[in-house]
mmCIF file of C-alpha atoms and ligand atoms in Angstrom:
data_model
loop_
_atom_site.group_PDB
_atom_site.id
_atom_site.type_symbol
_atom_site.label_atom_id
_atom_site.label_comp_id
_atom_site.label_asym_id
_atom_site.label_seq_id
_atom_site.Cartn_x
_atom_site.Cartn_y
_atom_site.Cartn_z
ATOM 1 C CA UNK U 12 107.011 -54.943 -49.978
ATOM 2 C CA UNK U 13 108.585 -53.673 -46.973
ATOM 3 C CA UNK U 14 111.021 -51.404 -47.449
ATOM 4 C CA UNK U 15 114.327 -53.178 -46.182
ATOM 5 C CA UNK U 16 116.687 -49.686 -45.646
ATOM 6 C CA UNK U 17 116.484 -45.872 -45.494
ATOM 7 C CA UNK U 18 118.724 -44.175 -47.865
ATOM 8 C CA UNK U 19 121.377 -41.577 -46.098
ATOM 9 C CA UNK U 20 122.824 -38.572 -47.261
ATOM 10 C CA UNK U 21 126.156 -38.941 -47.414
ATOM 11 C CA UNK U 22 124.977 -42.689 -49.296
ATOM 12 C CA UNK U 23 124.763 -45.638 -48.228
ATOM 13 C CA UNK U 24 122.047 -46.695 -46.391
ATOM 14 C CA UNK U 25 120.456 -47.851 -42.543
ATOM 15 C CA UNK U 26 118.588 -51.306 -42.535
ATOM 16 C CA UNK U 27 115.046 -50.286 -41.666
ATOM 17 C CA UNK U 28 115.132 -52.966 -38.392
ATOM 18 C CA UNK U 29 117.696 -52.969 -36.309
ATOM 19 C CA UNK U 30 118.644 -55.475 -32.680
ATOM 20 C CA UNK U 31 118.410 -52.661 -29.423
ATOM 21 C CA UNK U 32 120.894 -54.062 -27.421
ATOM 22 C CA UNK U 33 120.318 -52.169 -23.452
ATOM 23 C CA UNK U 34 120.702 -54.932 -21.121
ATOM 24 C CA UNK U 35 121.710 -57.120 -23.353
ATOM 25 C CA UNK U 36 124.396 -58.110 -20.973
ATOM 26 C CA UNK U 37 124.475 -61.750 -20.324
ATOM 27 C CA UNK U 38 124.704 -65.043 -22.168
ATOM 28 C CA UNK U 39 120.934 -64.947 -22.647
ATOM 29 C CA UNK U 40 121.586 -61.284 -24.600
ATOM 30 C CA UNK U 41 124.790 -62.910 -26.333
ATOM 31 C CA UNK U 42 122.156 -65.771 -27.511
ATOM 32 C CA UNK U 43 120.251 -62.925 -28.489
ATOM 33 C CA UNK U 44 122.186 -60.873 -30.766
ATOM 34 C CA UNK U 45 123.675 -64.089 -32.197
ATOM 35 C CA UNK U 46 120.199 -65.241 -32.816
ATOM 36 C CA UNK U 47 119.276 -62.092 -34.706
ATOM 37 C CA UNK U 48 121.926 -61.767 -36.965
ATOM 38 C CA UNK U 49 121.713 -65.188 -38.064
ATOM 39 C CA UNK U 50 117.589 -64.279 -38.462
ATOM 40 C CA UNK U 51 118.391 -61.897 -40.765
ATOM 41 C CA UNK U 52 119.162 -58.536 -38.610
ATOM 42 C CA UNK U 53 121.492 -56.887 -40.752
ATOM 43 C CA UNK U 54 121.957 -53.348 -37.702
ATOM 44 C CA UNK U 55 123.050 -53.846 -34.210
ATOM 45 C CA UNK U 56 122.336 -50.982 -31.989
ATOM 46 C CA UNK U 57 124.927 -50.813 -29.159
ATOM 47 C CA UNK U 58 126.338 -47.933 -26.844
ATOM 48 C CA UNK U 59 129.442 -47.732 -24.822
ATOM 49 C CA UNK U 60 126.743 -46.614 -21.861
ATOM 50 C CA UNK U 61 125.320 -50.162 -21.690
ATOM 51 C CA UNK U 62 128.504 -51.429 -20.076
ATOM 52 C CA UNK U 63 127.739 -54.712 -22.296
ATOM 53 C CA UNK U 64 130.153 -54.340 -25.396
ATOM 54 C CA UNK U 65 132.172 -57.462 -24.937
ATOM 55 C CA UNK U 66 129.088 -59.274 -24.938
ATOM 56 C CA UNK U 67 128.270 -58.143 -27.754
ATOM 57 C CA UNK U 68 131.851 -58.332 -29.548
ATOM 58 C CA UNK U 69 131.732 -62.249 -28.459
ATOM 59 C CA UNK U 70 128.131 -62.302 -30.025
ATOM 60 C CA UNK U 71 129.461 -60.334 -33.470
ATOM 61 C CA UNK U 72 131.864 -62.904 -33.530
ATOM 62 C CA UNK U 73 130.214 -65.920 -32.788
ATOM 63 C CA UNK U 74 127.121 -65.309 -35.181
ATOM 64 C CA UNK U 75 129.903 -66.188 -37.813
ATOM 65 C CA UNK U 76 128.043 -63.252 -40.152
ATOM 66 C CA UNK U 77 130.616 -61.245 -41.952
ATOM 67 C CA UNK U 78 131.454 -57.698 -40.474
ATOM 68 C CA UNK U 79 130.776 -56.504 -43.608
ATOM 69 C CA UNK U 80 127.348 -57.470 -43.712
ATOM 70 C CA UNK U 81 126.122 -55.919 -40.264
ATOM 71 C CA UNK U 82 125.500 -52.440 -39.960
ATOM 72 C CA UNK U 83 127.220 -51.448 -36.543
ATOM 73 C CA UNK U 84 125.784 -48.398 -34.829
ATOM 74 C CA UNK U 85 127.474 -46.997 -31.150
ATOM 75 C CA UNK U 86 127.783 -44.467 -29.051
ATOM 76 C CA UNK U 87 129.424 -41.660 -27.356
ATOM 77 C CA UNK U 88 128.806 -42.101 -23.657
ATOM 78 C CA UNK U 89 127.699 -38.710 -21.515
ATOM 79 C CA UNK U 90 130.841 -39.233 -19.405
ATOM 80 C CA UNK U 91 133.399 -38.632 -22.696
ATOM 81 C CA UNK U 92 132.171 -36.005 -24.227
ATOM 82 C CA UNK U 93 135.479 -34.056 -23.846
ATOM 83 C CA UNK U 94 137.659 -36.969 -24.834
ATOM 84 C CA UNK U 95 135.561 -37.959 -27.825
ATOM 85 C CA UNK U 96 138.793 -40.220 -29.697
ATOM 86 C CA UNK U 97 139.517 -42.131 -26.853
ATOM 87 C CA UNK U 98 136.173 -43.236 -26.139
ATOM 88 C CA UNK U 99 136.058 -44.087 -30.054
ATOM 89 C CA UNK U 100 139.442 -45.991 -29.353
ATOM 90 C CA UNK U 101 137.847 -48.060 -26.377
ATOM 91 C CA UNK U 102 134.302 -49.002 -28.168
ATOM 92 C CA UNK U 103 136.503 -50.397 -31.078
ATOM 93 C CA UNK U 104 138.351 -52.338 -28.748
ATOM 94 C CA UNK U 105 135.922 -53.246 -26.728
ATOM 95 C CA UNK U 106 133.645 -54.422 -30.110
ATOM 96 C CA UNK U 107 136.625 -55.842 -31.452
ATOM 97 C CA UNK U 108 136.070 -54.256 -34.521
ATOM 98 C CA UNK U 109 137.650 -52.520 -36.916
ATOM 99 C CA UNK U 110 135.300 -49.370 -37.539
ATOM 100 C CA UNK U 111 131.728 -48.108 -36.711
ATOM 101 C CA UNK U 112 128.676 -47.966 -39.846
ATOM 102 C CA UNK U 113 127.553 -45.169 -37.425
ATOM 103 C CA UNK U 114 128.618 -43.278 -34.173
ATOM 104 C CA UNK U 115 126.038 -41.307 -32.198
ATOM 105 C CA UNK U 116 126.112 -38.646 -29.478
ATOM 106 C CA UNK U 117 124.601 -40.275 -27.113
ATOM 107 C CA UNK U 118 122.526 -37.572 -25.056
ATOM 108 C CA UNK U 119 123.624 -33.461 -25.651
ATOM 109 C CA UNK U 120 124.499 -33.629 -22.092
ATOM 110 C CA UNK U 121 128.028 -33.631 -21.252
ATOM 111 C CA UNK U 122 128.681 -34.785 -17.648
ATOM 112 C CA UNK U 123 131.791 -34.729 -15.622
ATOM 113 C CA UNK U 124 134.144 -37.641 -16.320
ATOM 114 C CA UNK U 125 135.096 -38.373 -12.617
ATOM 115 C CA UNK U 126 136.971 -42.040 -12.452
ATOM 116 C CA UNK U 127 133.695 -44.150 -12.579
ATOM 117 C CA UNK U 128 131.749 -43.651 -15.667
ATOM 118 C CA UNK U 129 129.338 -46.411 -14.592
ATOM 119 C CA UNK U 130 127.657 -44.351 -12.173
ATOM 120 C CA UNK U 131 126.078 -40.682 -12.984
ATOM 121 C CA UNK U 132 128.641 -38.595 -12.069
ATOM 122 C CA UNK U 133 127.003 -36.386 -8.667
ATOM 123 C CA UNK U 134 128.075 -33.553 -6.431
ATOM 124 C CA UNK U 135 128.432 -33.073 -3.065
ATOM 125 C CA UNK U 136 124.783 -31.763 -2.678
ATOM 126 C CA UNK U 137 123.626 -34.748 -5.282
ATOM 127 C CA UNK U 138 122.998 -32.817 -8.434
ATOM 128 C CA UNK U 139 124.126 -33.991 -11.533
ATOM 129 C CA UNK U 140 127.737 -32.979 -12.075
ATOM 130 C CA UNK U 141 127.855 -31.492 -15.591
ATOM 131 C CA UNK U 142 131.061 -30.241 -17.864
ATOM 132 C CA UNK U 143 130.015 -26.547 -17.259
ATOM 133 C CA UNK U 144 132.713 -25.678 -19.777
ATOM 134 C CA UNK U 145 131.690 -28.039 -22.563
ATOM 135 C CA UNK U 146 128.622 -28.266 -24.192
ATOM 136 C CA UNK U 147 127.043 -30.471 -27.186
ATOM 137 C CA UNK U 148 128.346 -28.236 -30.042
ATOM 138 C CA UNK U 149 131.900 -29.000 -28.619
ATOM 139 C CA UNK U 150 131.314 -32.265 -28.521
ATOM 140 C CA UNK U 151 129.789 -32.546 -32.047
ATOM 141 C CA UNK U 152 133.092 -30.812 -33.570
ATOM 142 C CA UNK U 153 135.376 -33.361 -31.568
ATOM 143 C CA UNK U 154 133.137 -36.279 -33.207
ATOM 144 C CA UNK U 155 133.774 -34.307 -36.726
ATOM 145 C CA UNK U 156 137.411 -34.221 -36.271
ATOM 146 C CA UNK U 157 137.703 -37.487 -35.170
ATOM 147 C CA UNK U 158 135.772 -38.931 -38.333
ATOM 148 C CA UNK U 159 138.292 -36.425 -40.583
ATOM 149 C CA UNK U 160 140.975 -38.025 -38.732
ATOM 150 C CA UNK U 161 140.015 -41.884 -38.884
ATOM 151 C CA UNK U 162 137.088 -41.798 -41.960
ATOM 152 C CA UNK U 163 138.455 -45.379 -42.048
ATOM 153 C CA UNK U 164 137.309 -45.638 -38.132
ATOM 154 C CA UNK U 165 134.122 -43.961 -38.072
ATOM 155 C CA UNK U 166 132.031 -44.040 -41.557
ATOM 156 C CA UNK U 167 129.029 -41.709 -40.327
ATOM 157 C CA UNK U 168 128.454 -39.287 -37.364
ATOM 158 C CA UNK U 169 124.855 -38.374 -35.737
ATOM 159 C CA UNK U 170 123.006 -37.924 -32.831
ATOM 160 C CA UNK U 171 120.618 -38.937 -30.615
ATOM 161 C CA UNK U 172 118.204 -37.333 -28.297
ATOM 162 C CA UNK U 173 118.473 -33.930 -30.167
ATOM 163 C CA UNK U 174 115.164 -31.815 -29.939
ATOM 164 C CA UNK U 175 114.558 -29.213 -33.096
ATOM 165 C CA UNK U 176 116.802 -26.288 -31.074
ATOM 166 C CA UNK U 177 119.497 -28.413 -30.431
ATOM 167 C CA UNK U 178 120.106 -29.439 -34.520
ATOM 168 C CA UNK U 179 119.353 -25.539 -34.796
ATOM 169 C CA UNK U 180 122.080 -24.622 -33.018
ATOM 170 C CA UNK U 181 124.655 -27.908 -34.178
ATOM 171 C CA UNK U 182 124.086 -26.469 -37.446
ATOM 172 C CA UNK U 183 124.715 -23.387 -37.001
ATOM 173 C CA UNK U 184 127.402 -23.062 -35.227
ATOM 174 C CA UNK U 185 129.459 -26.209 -37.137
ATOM 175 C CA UNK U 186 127.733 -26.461 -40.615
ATOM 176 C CA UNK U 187 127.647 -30.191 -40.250
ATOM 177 C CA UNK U 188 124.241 -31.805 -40.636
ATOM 178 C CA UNK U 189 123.945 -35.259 -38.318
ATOM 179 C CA UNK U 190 122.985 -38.042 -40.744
ATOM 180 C CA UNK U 191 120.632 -39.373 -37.877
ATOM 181 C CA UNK U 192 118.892 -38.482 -34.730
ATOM 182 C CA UNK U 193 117.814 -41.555 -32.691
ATOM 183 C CA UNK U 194 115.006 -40.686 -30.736
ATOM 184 C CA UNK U 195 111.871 -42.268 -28.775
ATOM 185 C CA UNK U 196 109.823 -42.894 -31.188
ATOM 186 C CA UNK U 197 106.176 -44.733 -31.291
ATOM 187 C CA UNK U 198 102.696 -44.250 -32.035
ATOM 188 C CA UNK U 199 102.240 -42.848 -28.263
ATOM 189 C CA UNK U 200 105.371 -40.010 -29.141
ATOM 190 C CA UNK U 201 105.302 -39.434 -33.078
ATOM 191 C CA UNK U 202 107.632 -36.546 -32.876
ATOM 192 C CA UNK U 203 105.811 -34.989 -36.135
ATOM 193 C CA UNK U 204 107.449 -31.609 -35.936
ATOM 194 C CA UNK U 205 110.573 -33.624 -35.411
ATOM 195 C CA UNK U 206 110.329 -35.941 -38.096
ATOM 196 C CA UNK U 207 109.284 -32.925 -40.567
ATOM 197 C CA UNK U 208 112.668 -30.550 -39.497
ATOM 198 C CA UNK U 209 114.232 -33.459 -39.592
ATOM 199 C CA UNK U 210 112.946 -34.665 -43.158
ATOM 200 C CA UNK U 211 114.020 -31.019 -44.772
ATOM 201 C CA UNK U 212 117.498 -31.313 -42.996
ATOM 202 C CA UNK U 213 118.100 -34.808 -44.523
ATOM 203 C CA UNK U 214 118.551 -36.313 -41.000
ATOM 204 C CA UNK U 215 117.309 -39.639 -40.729
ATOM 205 C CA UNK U 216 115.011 -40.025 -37.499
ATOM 206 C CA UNK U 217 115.353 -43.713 -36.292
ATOM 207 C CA UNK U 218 113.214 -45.106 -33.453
ATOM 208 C CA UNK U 219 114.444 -45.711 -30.917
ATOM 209 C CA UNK U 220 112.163 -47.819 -27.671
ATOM 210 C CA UNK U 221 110.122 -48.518 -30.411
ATOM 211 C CA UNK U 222 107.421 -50.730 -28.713
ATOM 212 C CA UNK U 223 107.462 -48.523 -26.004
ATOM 213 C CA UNK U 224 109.967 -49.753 -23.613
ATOM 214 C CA UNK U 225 110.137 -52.411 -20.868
ATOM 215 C CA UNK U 226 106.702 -52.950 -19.470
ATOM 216 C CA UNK U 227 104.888 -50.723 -22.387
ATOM 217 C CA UNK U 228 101.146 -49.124 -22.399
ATOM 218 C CA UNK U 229 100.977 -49.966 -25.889
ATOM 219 C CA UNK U 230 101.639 -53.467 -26.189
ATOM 220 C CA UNK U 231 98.350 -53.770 -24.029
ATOM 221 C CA UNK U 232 96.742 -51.025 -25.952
ATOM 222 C CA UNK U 233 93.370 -52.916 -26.962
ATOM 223 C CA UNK U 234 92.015 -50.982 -29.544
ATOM 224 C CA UNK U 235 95.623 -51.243 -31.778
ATOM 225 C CA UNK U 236 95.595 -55.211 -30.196
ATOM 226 C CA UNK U 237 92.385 -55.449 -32.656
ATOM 227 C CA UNK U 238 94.105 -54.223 -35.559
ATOM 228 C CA UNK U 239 96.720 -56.339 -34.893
ATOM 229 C CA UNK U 240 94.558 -59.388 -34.626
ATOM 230 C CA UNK U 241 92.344 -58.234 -38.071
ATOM 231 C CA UNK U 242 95.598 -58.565 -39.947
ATOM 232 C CA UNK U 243 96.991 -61.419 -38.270
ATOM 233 C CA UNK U 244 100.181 -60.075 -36.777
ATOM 234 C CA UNK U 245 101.247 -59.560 -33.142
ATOM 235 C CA UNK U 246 100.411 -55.961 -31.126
ATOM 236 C CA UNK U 247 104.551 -55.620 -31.479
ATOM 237 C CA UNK U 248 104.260 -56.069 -35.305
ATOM 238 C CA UNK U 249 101.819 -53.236 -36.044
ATOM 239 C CA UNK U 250 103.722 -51.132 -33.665
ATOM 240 C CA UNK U 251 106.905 -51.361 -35.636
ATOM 241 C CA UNK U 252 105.119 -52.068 -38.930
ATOM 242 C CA UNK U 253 104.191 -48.430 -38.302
ATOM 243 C CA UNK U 254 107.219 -47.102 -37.642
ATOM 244 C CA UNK U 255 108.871 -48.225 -41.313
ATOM 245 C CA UNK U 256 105.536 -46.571 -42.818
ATOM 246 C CA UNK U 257 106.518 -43.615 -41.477
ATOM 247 C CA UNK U 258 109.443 -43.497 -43.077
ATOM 248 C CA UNK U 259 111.991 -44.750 -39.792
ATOM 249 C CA UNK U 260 114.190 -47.890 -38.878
ATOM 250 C CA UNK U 261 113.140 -49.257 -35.841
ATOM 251 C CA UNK U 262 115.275 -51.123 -33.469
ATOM 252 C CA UNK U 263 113.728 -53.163 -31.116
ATOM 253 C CA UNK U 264 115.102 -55.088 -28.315
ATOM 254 C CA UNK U 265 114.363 -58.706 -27.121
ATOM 255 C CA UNK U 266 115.861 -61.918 -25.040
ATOM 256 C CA UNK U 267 112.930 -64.026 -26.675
ATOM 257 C CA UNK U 268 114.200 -66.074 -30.160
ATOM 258 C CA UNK U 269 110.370 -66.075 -30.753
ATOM 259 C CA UNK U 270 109.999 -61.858 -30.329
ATOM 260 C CA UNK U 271 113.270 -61.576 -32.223
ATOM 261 C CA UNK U 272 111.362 -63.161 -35.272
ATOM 262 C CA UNK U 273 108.409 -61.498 -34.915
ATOM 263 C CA UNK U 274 110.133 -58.205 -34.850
ATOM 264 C CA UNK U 275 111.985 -58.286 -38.202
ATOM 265 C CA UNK U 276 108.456 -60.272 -40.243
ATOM 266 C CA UNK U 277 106.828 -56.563 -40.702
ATOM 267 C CA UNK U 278 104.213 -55.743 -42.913
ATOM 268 C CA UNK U 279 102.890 -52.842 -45.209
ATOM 269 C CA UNK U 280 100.255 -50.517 -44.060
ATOM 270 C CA UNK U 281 97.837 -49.063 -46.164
ATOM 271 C CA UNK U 282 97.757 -44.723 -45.284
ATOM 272 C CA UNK U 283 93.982 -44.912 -43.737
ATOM 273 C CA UNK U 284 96.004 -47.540 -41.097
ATOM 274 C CA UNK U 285 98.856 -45.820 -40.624
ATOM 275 C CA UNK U 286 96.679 -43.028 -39.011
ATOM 276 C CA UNK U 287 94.576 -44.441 -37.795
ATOM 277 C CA UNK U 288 97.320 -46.184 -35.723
ATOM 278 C CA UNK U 289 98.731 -42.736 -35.242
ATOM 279 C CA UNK U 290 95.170 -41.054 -34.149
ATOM 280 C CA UNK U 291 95.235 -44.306 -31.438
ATOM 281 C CA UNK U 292 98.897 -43.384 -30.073
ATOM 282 C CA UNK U 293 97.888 -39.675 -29.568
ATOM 283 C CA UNK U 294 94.638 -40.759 -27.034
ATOM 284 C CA UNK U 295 96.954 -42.311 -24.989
ATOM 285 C CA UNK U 296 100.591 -40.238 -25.831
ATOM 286 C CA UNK U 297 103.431 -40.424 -23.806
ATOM 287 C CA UNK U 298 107.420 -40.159 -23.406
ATOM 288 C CA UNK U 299 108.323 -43.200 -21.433
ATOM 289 C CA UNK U 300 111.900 -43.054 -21.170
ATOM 290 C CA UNK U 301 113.647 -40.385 -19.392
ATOM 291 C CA UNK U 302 116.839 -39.481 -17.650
ATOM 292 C CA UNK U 303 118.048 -37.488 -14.970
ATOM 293 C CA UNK U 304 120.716 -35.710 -17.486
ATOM 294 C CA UNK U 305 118.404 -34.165 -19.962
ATOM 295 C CA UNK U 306 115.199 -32.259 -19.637
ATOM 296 C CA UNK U 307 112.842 -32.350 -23.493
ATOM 297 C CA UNK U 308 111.815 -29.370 -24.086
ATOM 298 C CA UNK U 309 108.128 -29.111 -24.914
ATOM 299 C CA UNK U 310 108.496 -28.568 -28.668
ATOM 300 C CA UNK U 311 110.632 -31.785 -28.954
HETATM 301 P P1 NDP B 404 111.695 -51.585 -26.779
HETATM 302 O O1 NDP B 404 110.681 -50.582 -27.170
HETATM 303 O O2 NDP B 404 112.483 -52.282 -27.815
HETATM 304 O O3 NDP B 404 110.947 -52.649 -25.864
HETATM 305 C C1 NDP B 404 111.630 -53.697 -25.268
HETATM 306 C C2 NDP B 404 110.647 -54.446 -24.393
HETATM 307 O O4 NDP B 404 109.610 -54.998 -25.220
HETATM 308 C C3 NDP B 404 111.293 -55.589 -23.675
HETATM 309 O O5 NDP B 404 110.683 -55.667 -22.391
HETATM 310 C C4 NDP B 404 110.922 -56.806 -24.527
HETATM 311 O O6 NDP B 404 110.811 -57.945 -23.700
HETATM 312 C C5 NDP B 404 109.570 -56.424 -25.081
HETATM 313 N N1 NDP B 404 109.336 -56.961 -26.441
HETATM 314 C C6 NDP B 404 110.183 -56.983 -27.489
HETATM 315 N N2 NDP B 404 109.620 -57.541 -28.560
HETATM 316 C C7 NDP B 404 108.360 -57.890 -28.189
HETATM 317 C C8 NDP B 404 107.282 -58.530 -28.858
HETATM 318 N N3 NDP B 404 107.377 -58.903 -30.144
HETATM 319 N N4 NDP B 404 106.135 -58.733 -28.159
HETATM 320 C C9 NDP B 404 106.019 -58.356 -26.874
HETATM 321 N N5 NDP B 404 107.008 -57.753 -26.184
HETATM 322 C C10 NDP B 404 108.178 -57.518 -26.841
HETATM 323 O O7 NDP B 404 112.640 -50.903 -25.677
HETATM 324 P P2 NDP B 404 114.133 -50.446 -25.454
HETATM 325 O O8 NDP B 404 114.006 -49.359 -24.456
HETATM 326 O O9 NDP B 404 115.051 -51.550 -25.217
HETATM 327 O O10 NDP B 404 114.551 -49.779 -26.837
HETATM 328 C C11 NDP B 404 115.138 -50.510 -27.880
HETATM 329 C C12 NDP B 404 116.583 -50.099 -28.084
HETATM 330 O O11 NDP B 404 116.684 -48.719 -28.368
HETATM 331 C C13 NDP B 404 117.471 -50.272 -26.850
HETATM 332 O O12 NDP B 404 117.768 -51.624 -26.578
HETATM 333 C C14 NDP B 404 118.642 -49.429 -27.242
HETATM 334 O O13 NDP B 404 119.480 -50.120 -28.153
HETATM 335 C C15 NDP B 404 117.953 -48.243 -27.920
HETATM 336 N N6 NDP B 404 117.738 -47.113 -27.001
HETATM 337 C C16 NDP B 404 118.447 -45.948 -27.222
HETATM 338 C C17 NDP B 404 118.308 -44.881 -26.373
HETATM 339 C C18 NDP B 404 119.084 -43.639 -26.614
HETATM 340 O O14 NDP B 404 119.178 -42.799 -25.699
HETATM 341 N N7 NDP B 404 119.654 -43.430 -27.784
HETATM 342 C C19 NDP B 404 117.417 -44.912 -25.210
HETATM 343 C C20 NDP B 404 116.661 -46.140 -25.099
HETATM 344 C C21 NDP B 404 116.827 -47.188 -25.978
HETATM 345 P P3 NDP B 404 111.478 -59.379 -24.073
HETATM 346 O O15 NDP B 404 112.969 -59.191 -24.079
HETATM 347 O O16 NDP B 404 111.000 -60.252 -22.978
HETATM 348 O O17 NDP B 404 110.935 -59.767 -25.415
#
């Protein structure tokens, strides 16, 4: 069997696939979401960053699955790192919803909240325009005190895009452990040191880009293709088969009803697969998202 959910620390636990939800902006993303939770998506990745969370309010809505029964995951855009509650206020509003299962720090990069927050904030001479008195340890005790304030509002805190020196250092210096880091995560980018910190920390890792992103080298990755095809599941399917192997949630993203299926019928892996598909991903590995706001260090 499958396993269906991770368990968390503070209990409770994260469905092991989730609905990505970038650019899930229009109707066809609305028919989307609504199409996955009536599939039997029980997590809904969203962020206030993707500018999209009335669409995906209506599309809570109009799946007609209980609130209850999702598990509702957002975060805290770049742009409001120093006003942490009243971007929590807006996403509510915005999800028309009465809490979050899970908020996330977005990126540890606090940037300049300048009027437009759809735009990467710049300066005169075009570099990025950071909070140069603010950094991600602020940030993370403004997300603490706003979950002490509204525990009601905001039933688990995390992260996402935090390398091992990063966790290091939001450890130290608040004594609150994240109960999740969403990260890139595939067989091309394993994160193994990663996972393992994270693993002794009690910090669930979950994937995110999970098949690699829009226009992904793996999904035409021929030697995993013929695994796929031996076991009679798509290239997609042993990707994120994979990932819940390894112990992760995975949260794919797709417009296609067909896709959306496919991505939630995963399958076990025997060990000998599971690195073999690993051993595959590190011939060809590879970060394939990345941002002007945050530079990876090379031990992340
Ligand atoms: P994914 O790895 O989910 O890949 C999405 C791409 O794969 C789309 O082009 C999709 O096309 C295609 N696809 C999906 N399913 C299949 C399938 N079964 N077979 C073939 N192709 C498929 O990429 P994302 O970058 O969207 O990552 C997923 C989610 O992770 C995001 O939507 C977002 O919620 C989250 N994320 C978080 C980040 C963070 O900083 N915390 C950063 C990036 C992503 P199609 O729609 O045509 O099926």
């Amino acid at each position: 069997m499958v396993t269906e959910s991770f368990p968390l620390k503070s209990g409770g636990s994260i469905p092991s696939v989730g609905l990505g939800t970038w650019q899930l902006d229009d109707e066809k993303g609305h028919d989307a979401i609504v199409y996955a939770l009536q599939n039997g998506y029980k997590m809904i990745d969203a962020a206030y960053a993707y500018f999209n969370q009335e669409n995906v309010a209506k599309a809570l809505k109009d799946s007609g699955i209980p609130r209850k029964d999702i598990f509702l995951v957002d975060k805290l855009a770049n742009t409001w790192h120093t006003a942490a509650e009243e971007c929590l206020k807006i996403t509510l509003r915005n999800l028309n919803v009465e809490y979050l299962d899970l908020w996330l720090m977005h990126w540890p990069s606090p940037l300049n909240h300048n009027g437009n927050d759809k735009k990467t904030p710049k300066l005169p001479d075009g570099s990025i325009d950071f909070e140069i008195n603010w950094n991600y340890v602020d940030t993370w005790k403004s997300m603490i005190n706003v979950q002490k304030k509204y525990p009601q509002k905001v039933k688990r805190i995390g992260v996402a895009n935090f390398g091992i020196k990063e966790l290091e250092k939001l450890i130290s210096e608040t004594g609150i452990v994240p109960e999740v880091n969403q990260v890139e995560l595939h067989p091309a980018l394993n994160q193994q040191k990663l996972y393992l910190y994270c693993k002794e920390k009690g910090i669930q890792l979950v994937a995110y880009s999970p098949l690699g992103s829009i226009g992904s080298p793996l999904l035409k990755n021929e030697e995993l293709d013929s695994i796929a095809k031996s076991k009679g599941i798509t290239l997609a399917q042993l990707i994120l088969s994979w990932g819940v192997a390894n112990g992760w949630p995975v949260i794919p993203r797709s417009q296609s009803p067909e896709r959306i299926l496919q991505n939630i019928n995963l399958v076990d892996l025997t060990p000998d697969e599971v690195s073999l598909i690993s051993n595959i991903g590190k011939k060809n590995s590879g970060r394939y998202v990345c941002s002007s706001w945050h530079v990876f260090s090379e031990d992340d």
